[in-house]
Amino acid sequence: MELFLNYKSSMFLFMMMFLLVLGYTQDYIWSRATYYGSPDCRGNPTGACGYGDYGRTVNDGYVAGVHRPYRNGTGCGGCYQVRCKTGGGECSNEGVVVVATDFGVGDWTDFLFPARAYAKMARPGYEAKLLAYGVVNIEYKRVPCTFRGSNKLIYSVHQRTKYPHYLAVIIIYPPGIYDVVGAQIWQEDCKAWRPMRKPYGAVWDMENPPRGDLRIRFLLSASGNVNDATWVESSSVISAYWQAGVTYELTVSI
């Protein structure tokens, strides 16, 4: 009887530990991170997302090149909380919240930081010790961005656009934890939505777009899957004589 009770107690403790671990790993993903040097300790002025100089200064320069979270550019603009795990007491409990602005991979890493963002994971006074590691184990999760309002979708006409034959827009700021997985422009003469192409990063484009003011809508998904996504239409139209650099905001409530 005593052996049976001990067995039941052991199984109960095992199941409790399993559930705790399961709940923990559902929140955070384990990986590795490293960093690169730059003259001002900020991000790359080019980058695979297509942000240009914006990708260096957004979120006060706390940005990252990402590997798995990049997802062929769908992850561009997403915010991630990243906490390091060294075992030496260098890491803070809060870590750093960064914006994915580029594709980047180092030594089996998912996050490639500028040195400034990498050091932000450290406790005050331990930045140099953390930088000395070069590569560290981390845990990370997607979090809503807060620096522009968590329910905003912000997009702008991309610098490579060529009026009137080629229109490109770039998703600067996805709302909450939603990804933009589709974009369409309304063609009035056909009474139909025309799909936009995703050539790279956070850019959506269209050859020979309709003339006149343009209505645009975006397909948003919390999982990155088009099968559980929702269309939201921008309340602002893109002017008939659109110009590169013009920015639009869309308040999202889904």
Coordinates of C-alpha atoms in Angstrom, one line a residue:
M1 CA 0.0 0.0 0.0
E2 CA 2.8 2.4 1.0
L3 CA 4.6 1.7 -2.3
F4 CA 1.4 2.3 -4.3
L5 CA 0.8 5.7 -2.5
N6 CA 4.4 6.7 -3.1
Y7 CA 3.9 5.9 -6.8
K8 CA 0.7 7.9 -7.0
S9 CA 2.4 10.8 -5.2
S10 CA 5.4 10.7 -7.6
M11 CA 3.1 10.6 -10.7
F12 CA 1.1 13.6 -9.3
L13 CA 4.3 15.6 -8.8
F14 CA 5.6 14.6 -12.3
M15 CA 2.3 15.7 -13.9
M16 CA 2.3 19.0 -12.0
M17 CA 5.9 19.7 -13.1
F18 CA 5.0 18.8 -16.7
L19 CA 2.1 21.2 -16.7
L20 CA 4.2 24.0 -15.3
V21 CA 6.9 23.4 -17.9
L22 CA 4.3 23.2 -20.7
G23 CA 2.7 26.4 -19.6
Y24 CA 6.1 28.1 -19.4
T25 CA 7.2 27.0 -22.9
Q26 CA 3.9 28.1 -24.4
D27 CA 4.8 31.7 -23.3
Y28 CA 8.5 31.7 -24.2
I29 CA 10.6 30.1 -26.9
W30 CA 14.2 29.1 -26.1
S31 CA 16.9 30.1 -28.5
R32 CA 20.2 32.1 -28.7
A33 CA 21.2 35.6 -29.4
T34 CA 24.4 37.5 -30.4
Y35 CA 25.3 41.0 -31.5
Y36 CA 27.2 43.0 -34.0
G37 CA 29.1 46.3 -33.8
S38 CA 28.1 49.5 -35.5
P39 CA 29.6 53.1 -35.2
D40 CA 26.6 54.4 -33.2
C41 CA 25.5 51.0 -31.7
R42 CA 22.3 51.1 -33.6
G43 CA 20.7 48.9 -36.3
N44 CA 21.4 48.4 -40.0
P45 CA 20.3 51.3 -42.3
T46 CA 19.3 48.9 -45.1
G47 CA 17.9 45.6 -44.0
A48 CA 15.7 42.8 -45.4
C49 CA 12.4 44.4 -44.2
G50 CA 12.8 47.5 -46.4
Y51 CA 12.6 50.1 -43.6
G52 CA 15.8 52.0 -44.4
D53 CA 16.9 54.6 -41.8
Y54 CA 13.6 54.1 -40.0
G55 CA 14.8 50.6 -39.0
R56 CA 17.8 52.1 -37.1
T57 CA 15.9 54.6 -35.0
V58 CA 12.4 53.0 -34.3
N59 CA 11.8 52.1 -30.7
D60 CA 14.7 54.3 -29.7
G61 CA 17.1 52.0 -31.6
Y62 CA 16.2 48.8 -29.7
V63 CA 15.8 46.7 -32.8
A64 CA 17.0 43.3 -34.1
G65 CA 17.6 41.1 -37.1
V66 CA 15.7 37.9 -36.6
H67 CA 15.8 34.4 -38.0
R68 CA 12.8 32.2 -37.2
P69 CA 10.5 35.2 -36.4
Y70 CA 11.3 36.7 -39.8
R71 CA 8.9 34.3 -41.6
N72 CA 9.6 35.6 -45.1
G73 CA 9.1 39.2 -43.9
T74 CA 5.7 38.6 -42.2
G75 CA 7.4 39.2 -38.8
C76 CA 8.8 42.6 -39.8
G77 CA 7.7 45.3 -37.4
G78 CA 6.7 42.8 -34.7
C79 CA 7.8 43.4 -31.1
Y80 CA 9.6 40.7 -29.0
Q81 CA 10.5 40.6 -25.3
V82 CA 13.9 38.9 -25.1
R83 CA 15.6 37.8 -21.8
C84 CA 19.1 36.3 -21.6
K85 CA 20.0 33.3 -19.5
T86 CA 23.7 33.1 -18.6
G87 CA 23.8 31.5 -15.2
G88 CA 26.2 34.2 -14.0
G89 CA 23.7 36.8 -12.7
E90 CA 24.3 39.3 -15.5
C91 CA 20.7 39.2 -16.9
S92 CA 17.8 41.3 -15.8
N93 CA 14.3 39.9 -15.3
E94 CA 12.8 42.3 -17.9
G95 CA 15.3 41.8 -20.7
V96 CA 14.7 44.0 -23.7
V97 CA 11.7 44.7 -26.0
V98 CA 12.9 45.0 -29.6
V99 CA 11.4 45.5 -33.0
A100 CA 12.2 43.1 -35.8
T101 CA 13.6 45.3 -38.6
D102 CA 15.8 42.9 -40.5
F103 CA 16.7 39.3 -41.2
G104 CA 19.7 38.1 -39.3
V105 CA 21.3 34.9 -38.0
G106 CA 24.6 34.3 -36.2
D107 CA 25.8 31.2 -34.4
W108 CA 22.6 29.2 -34.3
T109 CA 20.8 32.4 -33.1
D110 CA 17.3 33.8 -33.7
F111 CA 18.2 37.3 -32.7
L112 CA 21.1 39.4 -34.0
F113 CA 21.2 42.6 -32.0
P114 CA 23.1 45.9 -32.4
A115 CA 25.4 46.1 -29.3
R116 CA 23.1 48.7 -27.6
A117 CA 20.1 46.4 -27.6
Y118 CA 22.1 43.3 -26.6
A119 CA 23.5 45.2 -23.6
K120 CA 20.0 46.2 -22.6
M121 CA 19.3 42.6 -21.4
A122 CA 21.9 43.0 -18.6
R123 CA 21.4 44.2 -15.1
P124 CA 22.7 47.7 -14.5
G125 CA 26.5 47.6 -14.2
Y126 CA 26.8 44.2 -15.9
E127 CA 26.6 45.3 -19.6
A128 CA 30.3 44.8 -20.3
K129 CA 30.2 41.3 -18.8
L130 CA 27.2 40.3 -20.9
L131 CA 28.9 41.7 -24.1
A132 CA 31.9 39.6 -23.3
Y133 CA 29.9 36.4 -23.8
G134 CA 29.3 37.2 -27.5
V135 CA 26.5 34.6 -27.7
V136 CA 24.0 33.9 -25.0
N137 CA 21.0 31.6 -24.4
I138 CA 17.7 33.5 -24.4
E139 CA 14.0 33.1 -24.1
Y140 CA 11.7 35.3 -26.2
K141 CA 8.0 35.9 -27.0
R142 CA 5.9 38.1 -29.2
V143 CA 4.4 41.1 -27.3
P144 CA 2.2 44.0 -28.5
C145 CA 4.2 47.1 -29.6
T146 CA 3.4 50.1 -27.4
F147 CA 5.5 52.9 -28.8
R148 CA 2.8 54.0 -31.3
G149 CA -0.4 52.7 -29.7
S150 CA -1.1 49.0 -29.7
N151 CA -4.2 49.1 -31.9
K152 CA -2.6 51.0 -34.8
L153 CA -1.7 49.7 -38.2
I154 CA 0.6 52.2 -39.9
Y155 CA 1.8 52.0 -43.5
S156 CA 3.4 54.4 -45.9
V157 CA 4.0 54.7 -49.7
H158 CA 7.4 53.1 -50.2
Q159 CA 10.4 55.1 -51.6
R160 CA 10.7 52.7 -54.6
T161 CA 7.2 53.6 -55.8
K162 CA 7.0 55.1 -59.3
Y163 CA 3.9 57.0 -60.1
P164 CA 1.7 56.1 -61.8
H165 CA 2.9 52.7 -63.0
Y166 CA 4.2 51.0 -59.8
L167 CA 2.8 51.4 -56.3
A168 CA 4.5 49.9 -53.2
V169 CA 3.5 50.3 -49.6
I170 CA 5.4 49.2 -46.5
I171 CA 3.9 48.1 -43.2
I172 CA 5.7 50.2 -40.7
Y173 CA 3.7 49.1 -37.6
P174 CA 1.5 46.0 -37.3
P175 CA -1.3 46.2 -34.7
G176 CA -0.8 44.3 -31.4
I177 CA 0.4 40.8 -32.1
Y178 CA -1.3 40.7 -35.5
D179 CA 0.6 40.0 -38.7
V180 CA -0.3 41.4 -42.1
V181 CA -0.7 38.4 -44.3
G182 CA -2.5 40.0 -47.3
A183 CA -3.2 43.3 -49.0
Q184 CA -5.7 44.3 -51.7
I185 CA -6.6 47.5 -53.6
W186 CA -10.2 48.2 -54.8
Q187 CA -10.7 48.6 -58.6
E188 CA -13.8 50.6 -59.0
D189 CA -14.5 49.9 -62.7
C190 CA -14.5 46.1 -62.0
K191 CA -16.1 46.4 -58.6
A192 CA -13.5 43.9 -57.3
W193 CA -10.5 43.8 -54.9
R194 CA -7.2 43.2 -56.6
P195 CA -4.5 41.4 -54.7
M196 CA -1.1 43.0 -54.0
R197 CA 2.1 41.1 -54.2
K198 CA 4.6 40.7 -51.4
P199 CA 8.0 41.0 -53.0
Y200 CA 10.1 41.1 -49.8
G201 CA 10.1 42.1 -46.2
A202 CA 7.2 44.3 -45.1
V203 CA 6.6 45.6 -48.7
W204 CA 3.4 45.0 -50.7
D205 CA 3.2 46.2 -54.3
M206 CA 1.2 46.4 -57.5
E207 CA 2.1 47.0 -61.1
N208 CA -0.3 49.4 -63.0
P209 CA -2.6 50.1 -60.0
P210 CA -6.1 51.6 -60.7
R211 CA -6.3 55.3 -61.3
G212 CA -7.8 57.8 -58.9
D213 CA -8.0 57.7 -55.1
L214 CA -7.1 54.2 -53.9
R215 CA -8.9 52.1 -51.3
I216 CA -6.7 49.5 -49.6
R217 CA -7.4 46.7 -47.1
F218 CA -5.2 44.4 -45.1
L219 CA -5.6 40.8 -44.0
L220 CA -4.6 40.4 -40.3
S221 CA -3.8 37.2 -38.5
A222 CA -2.7 36.5 -34.9
S223 CA -1.2 33.2 -35.9
G224 CA 0.3 34.2 -39.3
N225 CA -2.1 31.8 -41.0
V226 CA -4.5 33.2 -43.7
N227 CA -7.2 30.6 -42.7
D228 CA -7.9 32.5 -39.4
A229 CA -7.4 36.0 -40.7
T230 CA -9.6 39.1 -40.8
W231 CA -9.8 41.8 -43.4
V232 CA -9.6 45.4 -42.2
E233 CA -10.1 48.4 -44.6
S234 CA -8.2 51.6 -44.2
S235 CA -10.5 54.6 -43.5
S236 CA -8.0 56.8 -45.4
V237 CA -7.7 56.6 -49.2
I238 CA -4.4 56.8 -50.9
S239 CA -4.5 60.1 -52.9
A240 CA -4.9 59.7 -56.7
Y241 CA -1.5 61.5 -57.1
W242 CA 0.3 59.4 -54.5
Q243 CA 3.8 60.2 -53.4
A244 CA 6.6 58.3 -51.7
G245 CA 6.9 58.8 -48.0
V246 CA 3.2 59.6 -47.2
T247 CA 2.1 57.7 -44.1
Y248 CA -1.4 56.5 -43.2
E249 CA -2.8 55.2 -39.9
L250 CA -5.6 52.6 -39.4
T251 CA -7.1 52.0 -36.0
V252 CA -7.8 48.3 -35.7
S253 CA -10.4 46.7 -33.4
I254 CA -10.7 42.9 -34.0

